[in-house]
GROMACS .gro file of C-alpha atoms in nm:
model
  114
    1MET     CA    1  -0.424  -0.237   1.492
    2VAL     CA    2  -0.412  -0.619   1.527
    3ARG     CA    3  -0.325  -0.693   1.163
    4PRO     CA    4  -0.098  -0.419   1.034
    5HIS     CA    5   0.024  -0.348   0.687
    6VAL     CA    6   0.335  -0.540   0.582
    7VAL     CA    7   0.600  -0.469   0.312
    8HIS     CA    8   0.755  -0.800   0.216
    9PRO     CA    9   1.130  -0.843   0.137
   10ASP     CA   10   1.034  -0.840  -0.240
   11GLY     CA   11   0.880  -0.492  -0.208
   12SER     CA   12   0.519  -0.619  -0.235
   13LEU     CA   13   0.272  -0.460   0.001
   14ARG     CA   14   0.008  -0.627   0.203
   15LEU     CA   15  -0.254  -0.366   0.308
   16ARG     CA   16  -0.492  -0.482   0.586
   17TYR     CA   17  -0.761  -0.336   0.799
   18GLY     CA   18  -0.833  -0.599   1.074
   19ALA     CA   19  -1.032  -0.887   0.931
   20LEU     CA   20  -1.228  -0.662   0.698
   21LEU     CA   21  -0.974  -0.576   0.433
   22ASP     CA   22  -0.669  -0.766   0.293
   23VAL     CA   23  -0.515  -0.632  -0.030
   24ALA     CA   24  -0.204  -0.771  -0.187
   25ILE     CA   25  -0.016  -0.523  -0.410
   26PRO     CA   26   0.280  -0.674  -0.615
   27ALA     CA   27   0.599  -0.478  -0.611
   28GLY     CA   28   0.593  -0.424  -0.979
   29LEU     CA   29   0.253  -0.250  -0.949
   30ILE     CA   30   0.408   0.013  -0.711
   31ALA     CA   31   0.502   0.341  -0.898
   32SER     CA   32   0.589   0.561  -0.607
   33ALA     CA   33   0.545   0.606  -0.229
   34CYS     CA   34   0.578   0.911  -0.010
   35VAL     CA   35   0.518   1.020   0.350
   36ASP     CA   36   0.192   1.216   0.328
   37ARG     CA   37   0.013   1.294   0.661
   38ARG     CA   38  -0.359   1.352   0.613
   39PHE     CA   39  -0.673   1.353   0.827
   40ASP     CA   40  -0.916   1.148   0.593
   41GLY     CA   41  -1.191   1.027   0.828
   42GLY     CA   42  -1.259   0.725   1.039
   43GLN     CA   43  -1.323   0.419   0.818
   44PRO     CA   44  -1.166   0.265   0.500
   45ALA     CA   45  -1.321   0.425   0.199
   46VAL     CA   46  -1.292   0.406  -0.184
   47SER     CA   47  -1.348   0.711  -0.394
   48GLU     CA   48  -1.218   0.801  -0.749
   49GLU     CA   49  -0.984   0.511  -0.756
   50THR     CA   50  -0.827   0.595  -0.408
   51LEU     CA   51  -0.840   0.345  -0.124
   52THR     CA   52  -0.801   0.517   0.203
   53VAL     CA   53  -0.729   0.308   0.510
   54PRO     CA   54  -0.696   0.543   0.804
   55VAL     CA   55  -0.619   0.470   1.168
   56GLY     CA   56  -0.761   0.727   1.410
   57GLY     CA   57  -0.889   0.924   1.116
   58GLN     CA   58  -0.535   0.975   0.970
   59THR     CA   59  -0.314   0.839   0.700
   60SER     CA   60   0.057   0.892   0.682
   61VAL     CA   61   0.169   0.719   0.349
   62THR     CA   62   0.044   0.761  -0.005
   63VAL     CA   63   0.122   0.490  -0.263
   64GLN     CA   64   0.074   0.546  -0.636
   65LEU     CA   65   0.029   0.234  -0.850
   66THR     CA   66   0.113   0.181  -1.214
   67GLY     CA   67  -0.225   0.034  -1.270
   68PRO     CA   68  -0.542  -0.058  -1.076
   69VAL     CA   69  -0.541  -0.311  -0.798
   70THR     CA   70  -0.862  -0.511  -0.747
   71PHE     CA   71  -0.984  -0.611  -0.396
   72ARG     CA   72  -1.272  -0.732  -0.206
   73ARG     CA   73  -1.442  -0.457   0.008
   74PRO     CA   74  -1.564  -0.525   0.366
   75LEU     CA   75  -1.912  -0.615   0.266
   76GLY     CA   76  -1.811  -0.824  -0.036
   77ALA     CA   77  -1.829  -0.579  -0.328
   78VAL     CA   78  -1.527  -0.567  -0.559
   79GLY     CA   79  -1.331  -0.236  -0.566
   80THR     CA   80  -1.036  -0.105  -0.768
   81ALA     CA   81  -0.785   0.162  -0.676
   82ARG     CA   82  -0.472   0.324  -0.832
   83THR     CA   83  -0.384   0.526  -0.528
   84LEU     CA   84  -0.351   0.395  -0.165
   85ARG     CA   85  -0.359   0.599   0.143
   86LEU     CA   86  -0.267   0.430   0.464
   87HIS     CA   87  -0.141   0.488   0.816
   88THR     CA   88   0.172   0.331   0.977
   89GLU     CA   89   0.349   0.430   1.285
   90GLU     CA   90   0.682   0.442   1.090
   91PRO     CA   91   0.603   0.606   0.760
   92ASP     CA   92   0.964   0.684   0.665
   93ALA     CA   93   1.060   0.326   0.717
   94MET     CA   94   0.767   0.198   0.512
   95VAL     CA   95   0.846   0.435   0.226
   96ARG     CA   96   1.210   0.342   0.225
   97ALA     CA   97   1.114  -0.041   0.212
   98LEU     CA   98   0.865   0.020  -0.061
   99LEU     CA   99   1.123   0.220  -0.271
  100ARG     CA  100   1.396  -0.048  -0.205
  101GLY     CA  101   1.160  -0.309  -0.343
  102ARG     CA  102   1.077  -0.091  -0.638
  103ALA     CA  103   1.444  -0.052  -0.707
  104ARG     CA  104   1.508  -0.431  -0.698
  105GLU     CA  105   1.210  -0.482  -0.944
  106SER     CA  106   1.358  -0.241  -1.195
  107ARG     CA  107   1.715  -0.364  -1.158
  108PRO     CA  108   1.851  -0.568  -1.463
  109VAL     CA  109   1.917  -0.934  -1.380
  110PRO     CA  110   2.280  -1.022  -1.462
  111PRO     CA  111   2.313  -1.317  -1.704
  112GLY     CA  112   2.458  -1.544  -1.440
  113GLU     CA  113   2.137  -1.490  -1.215
  114ARG     CA  114   1.881  -1.583  -1.476
   0.00000   0.00000   0.00000
């Protein structure tokens, strides 16, 4: 994949499928993430508030959101999803990065850092 998914240092996720799909998910919207290997089909799809972005027909990570994320679908329609299924070559590393970001989001800020 030319434009792979990215977990930013703040724990936010950028979900991409080439030039067709680019979805930004803030860290605060990520409720959970887990390694979850599935064979879902060949193309990105949205059904019942689940956005599936497979590579080679498979996904390896499932991300649950605290609320819906809105995005522009490949042909221009607007979609929403609360569950994201995506593929990455290193699913364990991605899940760890997402959970670290989630932990930073929920950590109280000490008074001297405000």
